[in-house]
Coordinates of C-alpha atoms in Angstrom, one line a residue:
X68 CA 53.5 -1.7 22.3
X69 CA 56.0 -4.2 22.0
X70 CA 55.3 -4.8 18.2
X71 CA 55.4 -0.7 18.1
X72 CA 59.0 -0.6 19.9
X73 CA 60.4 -3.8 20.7
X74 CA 61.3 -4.4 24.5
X75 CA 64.8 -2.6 23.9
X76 CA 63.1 0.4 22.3
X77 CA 64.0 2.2 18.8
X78 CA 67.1 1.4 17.3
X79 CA 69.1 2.5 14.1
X80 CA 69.9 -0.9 13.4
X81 CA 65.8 -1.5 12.8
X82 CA 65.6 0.9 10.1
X83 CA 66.4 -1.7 6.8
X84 CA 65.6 0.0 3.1
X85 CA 63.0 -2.3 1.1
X86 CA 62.8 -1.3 -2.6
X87 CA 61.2 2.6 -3.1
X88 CA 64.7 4.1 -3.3
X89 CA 64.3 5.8 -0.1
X90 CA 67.8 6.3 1.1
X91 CA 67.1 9.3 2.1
X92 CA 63.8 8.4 4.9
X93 CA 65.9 5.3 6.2
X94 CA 68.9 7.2 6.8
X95 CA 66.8 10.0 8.8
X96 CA 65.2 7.4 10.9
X97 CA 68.1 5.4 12.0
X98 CA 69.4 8.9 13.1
X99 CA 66.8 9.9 14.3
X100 CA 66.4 6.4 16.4
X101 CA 69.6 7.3 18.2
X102 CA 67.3 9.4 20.3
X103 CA 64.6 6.8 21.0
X104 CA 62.2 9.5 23.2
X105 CA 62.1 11.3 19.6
X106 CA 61.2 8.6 17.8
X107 CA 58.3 7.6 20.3
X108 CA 57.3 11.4 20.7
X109 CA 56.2 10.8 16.4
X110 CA 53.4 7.8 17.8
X111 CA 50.3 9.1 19.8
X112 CA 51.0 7.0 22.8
X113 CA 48.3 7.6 25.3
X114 CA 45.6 5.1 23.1
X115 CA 48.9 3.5 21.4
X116 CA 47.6 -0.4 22.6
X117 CA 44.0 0.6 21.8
X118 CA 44.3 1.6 18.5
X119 CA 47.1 -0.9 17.9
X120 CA 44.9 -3.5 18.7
X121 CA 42.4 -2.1 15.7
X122 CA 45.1 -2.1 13.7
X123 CA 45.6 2.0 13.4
X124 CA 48.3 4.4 14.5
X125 CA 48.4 8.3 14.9
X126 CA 51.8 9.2 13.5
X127 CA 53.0 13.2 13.5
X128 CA 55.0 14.1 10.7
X129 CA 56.1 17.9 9.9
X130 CA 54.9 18.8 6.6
X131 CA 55.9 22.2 5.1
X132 CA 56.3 23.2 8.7
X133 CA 53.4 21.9 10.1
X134 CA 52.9 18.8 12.8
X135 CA 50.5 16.7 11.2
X136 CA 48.4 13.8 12.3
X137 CA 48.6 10.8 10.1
X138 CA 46.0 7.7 10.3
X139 CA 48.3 4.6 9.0
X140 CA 46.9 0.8 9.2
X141 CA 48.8 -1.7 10.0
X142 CA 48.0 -3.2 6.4
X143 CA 51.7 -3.3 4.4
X144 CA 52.3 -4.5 0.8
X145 CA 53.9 -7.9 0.4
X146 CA 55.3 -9.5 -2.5
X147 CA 52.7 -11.8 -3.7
X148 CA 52.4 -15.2 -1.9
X149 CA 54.9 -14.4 0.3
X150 CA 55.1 -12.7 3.8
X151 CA 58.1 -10.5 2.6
X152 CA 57.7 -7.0 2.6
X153 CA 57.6 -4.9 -0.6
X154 CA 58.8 -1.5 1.3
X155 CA 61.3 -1.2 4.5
X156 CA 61.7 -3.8 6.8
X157 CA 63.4 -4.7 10.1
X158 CA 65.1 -7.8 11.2
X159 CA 64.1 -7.1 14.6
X160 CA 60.0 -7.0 14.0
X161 CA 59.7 -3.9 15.1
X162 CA 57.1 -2.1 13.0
X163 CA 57.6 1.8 13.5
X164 CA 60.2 2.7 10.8
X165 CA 57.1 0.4 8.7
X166 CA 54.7 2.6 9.9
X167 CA 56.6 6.1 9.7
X168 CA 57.1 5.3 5.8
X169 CA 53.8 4.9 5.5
X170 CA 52.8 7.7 6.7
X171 CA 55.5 9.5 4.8

């Protein structure tokens, strides 16, 4: 879970813009990390270290008004022959504003 999280929990300053454009997703998720417990409440937590460990994560998005369920993997484009990430990133190594676009 600390992967997930980080030991200090979600922060805005994880949230770093990679190259689709996506102001607009970034900037909702570093608000929205002001409020840590909201960000977590997006993960299915109760099998979070399970699943993690198989490399798959329940996230719930709303989608035209409905909470949805949305399998991600933990499998994230790089550039090639190089461990940098295409899409967002964080310099902290947290992975859930990864995952969240993902899903998105």
């Amino acid at each position: 879970m600390h992967l997930l999280f980080g030991k200090d929990g979600p922060q805005p300053s994880d949230v770093e813009q990679g190259e689709l454009g996506n102001c607009y997703l970034m900037s909702v998720l570093a608000g929205l990390a002001v409020r840590p417990e909201r960000v977590k409440r997006l993960f299915y937590l109760p099998k979070l270290q399970e699943a993690a460990d198989r490399g798959v994560y329940c996230v719930f998005l709303c989608v035209s008004g409905v909470w949805t369920e949305i399998l991600v993997d933990d499998c994230l484009p790089c550039y090639p022959n190089t461990s940098k990430l295409v899409f967002s990133r964080t310099k902290s190594g947290k992975a859930w504003p990864l995952l969240i676009e993902k899903a998105w």
